[in-house]
mmCIF file of C-alpha atoms in Angstrom:
data_model
loop_
_atom_site.group_PDB
_atom_site.id
_atom_site.type_symbol
_atom_site.label_atom_id
_atom_site.label_comp_id
_atom_site.label_asym_id
_atom_site.label_seq_id
_atom_site.Cartn_x
_atom_site.Cartn_y
_atom_site.Cartn_z
ATOM 1 C CA ASP J 2 3.176 -12.592 9.073
ATOM 2 C CA ALA J 3 0.365 -11.904 11.536
ATOM 3 C CA LYS J 4 -3.058 -11.450 10.043
ATOM 4 C CA THR J 5 -5.630 -8.820 10.846
ATOM 5 C CA THR J 6 -9.404 -8.888 11.058
ATOM 6 C CA GLN J 7 -11.487 -5.828 10.284
ATOM 7 C CA PRO J 8 -15.202 -5.242 9.791
ATOM 8 C CA THR J 9 -16.174 -5.219 6.146
ATOM 9 C CA SER J 10 -17.868 -1.863 6.291
ATOM 10 C CA MET J 11 -19.065 0.896 8.561
ATOM 11 C CA ASP J 12 -20.893 4.175 8.259
ATOM 12 C CA CYS J 13 -20.086 7.376 10.058
ATOM 13 C CA ALA J 14 -21.856 10.707 10.273
ATOM 14 C CA GLU J 15 -19.960 13.751 9.096
ATOM 15 C CA GLY J 16 -18.396 15.648 11.980
ATOM 16 C CA ARG J 17 -18.504 12.693 14.332
ATOM 17 C CA ALA J 18 -15.574 10.550 15.394
ATOM 18 C CA ALA J 19 -15.034 7.354 13.434
ATOM 19 C CA ASN J 20 -13.628 4.431 15.428
ATOM 20 C CA LEU J 21 -12.217 1.666 13.250
ATOM 21 C CA PRO J 22 -11.391 -1.583 15.045
ATOM 22 C CA CYS J 23 -8.755 -4.123 14.078
ATOM 23 C CA ASN J 24 -7.938 -7.467 15.632
ATOM 24 C CA HIS J 25 -4.404 -8.835 15.371
ATOM 25 C CA SER J 26 -4.384 -11.522 18.056
ATOM 26 C CA THR J 27 -1.283 -13.301 16.689
ATOM 27 C CA ILE J 28 0.900 -10.200 16.529
ATOM 28 C CA SER J 29 4.530 -10.717 17.496
ATOM 29 C CA GLY J 30 6.631 -8.490 19.701
ATOM 30 C CA ASN J 31 8.569 -7.026 16.776
ATOM 31 C CA GLU J 32 5.572 -6.241 14.609
ATOM 32 C CA TYR J 33 4.222 -2.765 14.094
ATOM 33 C CA VAL J 34 0.592 -1.891 13.438
ATOM 34 C CA TYR J 35 0.105 0.275 10.358
ATOM 35 C CA TRP J 36 -2.975 1.964 8.983
ATOM 36 C CA TYR J 37 -3.398 2.989 5.387
ATOM 37 C CA ARG J 38 -6.429 4.125 3.468
ATOM 38 C CA GLN J 39 -7.379 4.086 -0.193
ATOM 39 C CA ILE J 40 -9.761 6.633 -1.544
ATOM 40 C CA HIS J 41 -11.578 5.474 -4.667
ATOM 41 C CA SER J 42 -9.345 5.367 -7.756
ATOM 42 C CA GLN J 43 -6.293 6.611 -5.856
ATOM 43 C CA GLY J 44 -3.182 4.986 -4.455
ATOM 44 C CA PRO J 45 -3.099 3.960 -0.795
ATOM 45 C CA GLN J 46 -2.194 6.674 1.680
ATOM 46 C CA TYR J 47 -0.255 6.184 4.896
ATOM 47 C CA ILE J 48 -2.156 7.288 8.009
ATOM 48 C CA ILE J 49 -0.306 6.246 11.144
ATOM 49 C CA HIS J 50 1.631 3.421 12.766
ATOM 50 C CA GLY J 51 2.595 2.264 16.237
ATOM 51 C CA LEU J 52 4.281 -0.476 18.212
ATOM 52 C CA LYS J 53 3.045 -0.345 21.801
ATOM 53 C CA ASN J 54 2.128 3.185 22.696
ATOM 54 C CA ASN J 55 -0.826 5.153 21.483
ATOM 55 C CA GLU J 56 0.021 7.510 18.660
ATOM 56 C CA THR J 57 -1.522 10.690 17.298
ATOM 57 C CA ASN J 58 -0.818 12.767 14.233
ATOM 58 C CA GLU J 59 -2.665 15.367 12.216
ATOM 59 C CA MET J 60 -4.816 12.742 10.535
ATOM 60 C CA ALA J 61 -5.778 10.291 13.250
ATOM 61 C CA SER J 62 -5.104 8.608 16.575
ATOM 62 C CA LEU J 63 -4.078 5.003 17.064
ATOM 63 C CA ILE J 64 -5.025 3.213 20.244
ATOM 64 C CA ILE J 65 -3.288 -0.131 20.844
ATOM 65 C CA THR J 66 -4.472 -2.379 23.655
ATOM 66 C CA GLU J 67 -1.989 -3.305 26.335
ATOM 67 C CA ASP J 68 -1.777 -6.916 25.135
ATOM 68 C CA ARG J 69 -1.378 -5.566 21.560
ATOM 69 C CA LYS J 70 -3.976 -7.986 20.239
ATOM 70 C CA SER J 71 -6.197 -5.260 18.888
ATOM 71 C CA SER J 72 -6.149 -1.611 17.961
ATOM 72 C CA THR J 73 -8.499 1.193 17.034
ATOM 73 C CA LEU J 74 -7.970 3.936 14.513
ATOM 74 C CA ILE J 75 -9.815 7.108 15.428
ATOM 75 C CA LEU J 76 -10.676 9.798 12.920
ATOM 76 C CA PRO J 77 -11.676 12.581 15.304
ATOM 77 C CA HIS J 78 -13.970 14.589 13.039
ATOM 78 C CA ALA J 79 -14.905 12.614 9.953
ATOM 79 C CA THR J 80 -15.466 14.502 6.724
ATOM 80 C CA LEU J 81 -16.901 13.338 3.422
ATOM 81 C CA ARG J 82 -13.335 13.168 2.087
ATOM 82 C CA ASP J 83 -12.573 10.454 4.634
ATOM 83 C CA THR J 84 -14.776 8.007 2.714
ATOM 84 C CA ALA J 85 -12.315 5.266 1.773
ATOM 85 C CA VAL J 86 -11.189 1.706 2.405
ATOM 86 C CA TYR J 87 -9.080 1.577 5.569
ATOM 87 C CA TYR J 88 -6.435 -1.113 5.920
ATOM 88 C CA CYS J 89 -4.939 -2.329 9.181
ATOM 89 C CA ILE J 90 -1.605 -4.084 8.583
ATOM 90 C CA VAL J 91 0.944 -5.663 10.885
ATOM 91 C CA ARG J 92 4.519 -5.747 9.723
ATOM 92 C CA PRO J 93 7.770 -7.001 11.238
ATOM 93 C CA THR J 94 10.531 -4.449 11.530
ATOM 94 C CA ASP J 95 12.829 -6.595 9.408
ATOM 95 C CA SER J 96 10.479 -7.329 6.510
ATOM 96 C CA TRP J 97 11.943 -4.733 4.159
ATOM 97 C CA GLY J 98 8.694 -2.855 3.999
ATOM 98 C CA LYS J 99 6.607 -5.733 2.684
ATOM 99 C CA LEU J 100 3.037 -4.648 3.350
ATOM 100 C CA GLN J 101 0.347 -7.307 3.159
ATOM 101 C CA PHE J 102 -3.006 -5.678 2.552
ATOM 102 C CA GLY J 103 -6.198 -7.451 3.529
ATOM 103 C CA ALA J 104 -9.730 -6.578 2.492
ATOM 104 C CA GLY J 105 -9.921 -3.549 4.786
ATOM 105 C CA THR J 106 -12.974 -1.690 6.060
ATOM 106 C CA GLN J 107 -15.053 0.373 3.659
ATOM 107 C CA VAL J 108 -15.911 3.535 5.568
ATOM 108 C CA VAL J 109 -18.681 5.725 4.231
ATOM 109 C CA VAL J 110 -19.075 9.160 5.773
ATOM 110 C CA THR J 111 -22.569 10.523 5.308
ATOM 111 C CA PRO J 112 -23.770 14.124 5.558
ATOM 112 C CA ASP L 9 5.270 18.569 -7.211
ATOM 113 C CA THR L 10 4.077 14.977 -7.468
ATOM 114 C CA ALA L 11 5.969 12.736 -5.046
ATOM 115 C CA VAL L 12 5.494 9.409 -6.843
ATOM 116 C CA SER L 13 4.442 9.517 -10.466
ATOM 117 C CA GLN L 14 3.574 6.760 -12.894
ATOM 118 C CA THR L 15 3.182 6.702 -16.638
ATOM 119 C CA PRO L 16 0.956 5.930 -18.332
ATOM 120 C CA LYS L 17 -2.167 6.314 -16.205
ATOM 121 C CA TYR L 18 -4.162 4.069 -18.529
ATOM 122 C CA LEU L 19 -2.858 1.330 -20.798
ATOM 123 C CA VAL L 20 -5.024 -0.728 -23.117
ATOM 124 C CA THR L 21 -3.313 -3.418 -25.140
ATOM 125 C CA GLN L 22 -3.867 -6.776 -26.744
ATOM 126 C CA MET L 23 -2.855 -10.185 -25.526
ATOM 127 C CA GLY L 24 0.666 -11.157 -26.444
ATOM 128 C CA ASN L 25 2.028 -7.629 -26.539
ATOM 129 C CA ASP L 26 4.926 -6.330 -24.441
ATOM 130 C CA LYS L 27 4.468 -3.157 -22.424
ATOM 131 C CA SER L 28 6.257 -1.073 -19.815
ATOM 132 C CA ILE L 29 5.081 1.076 -16.936
ATOM 133 C CA LYS L 30 7.374 3.745 -15.561
ATOM 134 C CA CYS L 31 7.646 5.043 -12.023
ATOM 135 C CA GLU L 32 9.589 7.979 -10.650
ATOM 136 C CA GLN L 33 9.841 9.370 -7.144
ATOM 137 C CA ASN L 34 11.287 12.735 -6.162
ATOM 138 C CA LEU L 35 11.316 12.094 -2.416
ATOM 139 C CA GLY L 36 14.920 10.963 -2.236
ATOM 140 C CA HIS L 37 13.828 7.537 -0.993
ATOM 141 C CA ASP L 38 16.079 4.506 -1.333
ATOM 142 C CA THR L 39 13.402 1.811 -1.666
ATOM 143 C CA MET L 40 10.741 1.371 -4.327
ATOM 144 C CA TYR L 41 7.943 -1.141 -4.841
ATOM 145 C CA TRP L 42 5.446 -2.467 -7.333
ATOM 146 C CA TYR L 43 2.013 -3.612 -6.188
ATOM 147 C CA LYS L 44 -0.836 -5.163 -8.165
ATOM 148 C CA GLN L 45 -4.498 -4.557 -7.339
ATOM 149 C CA ASP L 46 -6.795 -6.994 -9.082
ATOM 150 C CA SER L 47 -10.499 -6.757 -9.836
ATOM 151 C CA LYS L 48 -11.346 -7.954 -6.329
ATOM 152 C CA LYS L 49 -9.423 -4.951 -4.982
ATOM 153 C CA PHE L 50 -6.756 -6.947 -3.155
ATOM 154 C CA LEU L 51 -3.384 -5.214 -3.138
ATOM 155 C CA LYS L 52 -0.394 -7.546 -3.419
ATOM 156 C CA ILE L 53 3.260 -6.684 -3.447
ATOM 157 C CA MET L 54 5.209 -7.854 -6.472
ATOM 158 C CA PHE L 55 8.720 -6.450 -6.199
ATOM 159 C CA SER L 56 10.859 -4.183 -4.099
ATOM 160 C CA TYR L 57 14.215 -2.572 -4.801
ATOM 161 C CA ASN L 58 16.537 -1.021 -2.248
ATOM 162 C CA ASN L 59 19.340 1.112 -3.652
ATOM 163 C CA LYS L 60 18.762 -0.475 -7.065
ATOM 164 C CA GLU L 61 19.015 -4.015 -5.687
ATOM 165 C CA LEU L 62 16.111 -6.445 -5.783
ATOM 166 C CA ILE L 63 15.095 -7.357 -2.228
ATOM 167 C CA ILE L 64 11.527 -8.616 -2.579
ATOM 168 C CA ASN L 65 10.415 -10.845 -5.428
ATOM 169 C CA GLU L 66 7.064 -12.407 -4.741
ATOM 170 C CA THR L 67 5.643 -15.290 -6.736
ATOM 171 C CA VAL L 68 5.251 -13.372 -9.947
ATOM 172 C CA PRO L 69 5.465 -14.862 -13.455
ATOM 173 C CA ASN L 70 8.844 -14.218 -15.017
ATOM 174 C CA ARG L 71 7.053 -12.336 -17.769
ATOM 175 C CA PHE L 72 7.222 -9.460 -15.292
ATOM 176 C CA SER L 73 10.642 -7.879 -15.059
ATOM 177 C CA PRO L 74 11.369 -4.827 -12.926
ATOM 178 C CA LYS L 75 14.279 -2.578 -13.725
ATOM 179 C CA SER L 76 15.763 0.131 -11.559
ATOM 180 C CA PRO L 77 18.130 2.379 -13.520
ATOM 181 C CA ASP L 78 18.671 4.552 -10.449
ATOM 182 C CA LYS L 79 17.219 5.031 -6.983
ATOM 183 C CA ALA L 80 14.535 7.412 -8.236
ATOM 184 C CA HIS L 81 13.129 5.109 -10.913
ATOM 185 C CA LEU L 82 11.596 1.653 -10.956
ATOM 186 C CA ASN L 83 10.077 0.473 -14.197
ATOM 187 C CA LEU L 84 7.963 -2.617 -14.795
ATOM 188 C CA HIS L 85 8.189 -4.459 -18.084
ATOM 189 C CA ILE L 86 5.621 -7.106 -18.935
ATOM 190 C CA ASN L 87 6.130 -9.582 -21.764
ATOM 191 C CA SER L 88 3.469 -11.604 -23.568
ATOM 192 C CA LEU L 89 0.569 -9.938 -21.821
ATOM 193 C CA GLU L 90 -2.336 -12.143 -20.741
ATOM 194 C CA LEU L 91 -5.942 -11.344 -19.890
ATOM 195 C CA GLY L 92 -5.216 -12.038 -16.217
ATOM 196 C CA ASP L 93 -2.656 -9.255 -16.147
ATOM 197 C CA SER L 94 -5.481 -6.724 -16.293
ATOM 198 C CA ALA L 95 -5.287 -4.808 -13.023
ATOM 199 C CA VAL L 96 -4.208 -1.539 -11.482
ATOM 200 C CA TYR L 97 -0.479 -1.406 -10.814
ATOM 201 C CA PHE L 98 0.802 0.875 -8.078
ATOM 202 C CA CYS L 99 4.329 2.045 -7.558
ATOM 203 C CA ALA L 100 5.441 3.112 -4.076
ATOM 204 C CA SER L 101 8.563 4.360 -2.367
ATOM 205 C CA SER L 102 9.914 4.622 1.154
ATOM 206 C CA GLN L 103 13.066 5.463 3.037
ATOM 207 C CA TRP L 104 14.599 2.627 5.005
ATOM 208 C CA THR L 105 14.505 3.637 8.636
ATOM 209 C CA ALA L 106 14.570 0.982 11.312
ATOM 210 C CA GLY L 107 11.070 0.461 12.613
ATOM 211 C CA SER L 108 9.379 2.874 10.273
ATOM 212 C CA TYR L 109 8.095 2.240 6.824
ATOM 213 C CA GLU L 110 5.803 4.903 5.514
ATOM 214 C CA GLN L 111 5.235 4.042 1.917
ATOM 215 C CA TYR L 112 4.146 6.695 -0.544
ATOM 216 C CA PHE L 113 2.071 5.399 -3.415
ATOM 217 C CA GLY L 114 1.674 6.661 -6.934
ATOM 218 C CA PRO L 115 -1.710 7.219 -8.596
ATOM 219 C CA GLY L 116 -1.717 3.822 -10.285
ATOM 220 C CA THR L 117 -1.668 2.547 -13.855
ATOM 221 C CA ARG L 118 -4.815 0.807 -15.029
ATOM 222 C CA LEU L 119 -3.786 -1.949 -17.432
ATOM 223 C CA THR L 120 -6.470 -3.530 -19.585
ATOM 224 C CA VAL L 121 -5.545 -6.512 -21.724
ATOM 225 C CA THR L 122 -8.022 -7.397 -24.463
#
């Protein structure tokens, strides 16, 4: 499976947009990019996923570069409740849902 | 209503004991998973069942045995518990849809082996 590289940590001011980068330079054509987050002491939570096109839902936007080697998760208006570890994961469509979590990015939203 | 629930939330036991963790989902999903999150916070998949059939079995000691009595339940039984089994265990579920795999996770079971 392709691996991802994310910054270890980042801070964001409350109310501002948080832009979380992810590199996946070895991604294959049949692999999706998924984002999950884990708030302290809770189970991971699905945020968004995409293949080629940019995606947006009520939680976030996902911007995937044209060569698909990197992506950015955008939290448009960060709140204190968005403080969490954010995981960028690539997964083949035929992998029966096997998610391989890396270390993720610890995002701290400050007042 | 809780989508994915696990019992117990906390489990403290001694080495050598046998214990079970239960998981139930009320989402109507056909696939369920067990993940282990160790002290370094890395999440690793252990097992996955689709329609009660085992489809993912990672390199896990055979002291760990999952059982799926029906599509809504996936239990994890652990024999001869060891100190290294201490971790948080998460259950998850999803619905098999080509190209889409949103997994819904339970709150976790914190297992402490003394």
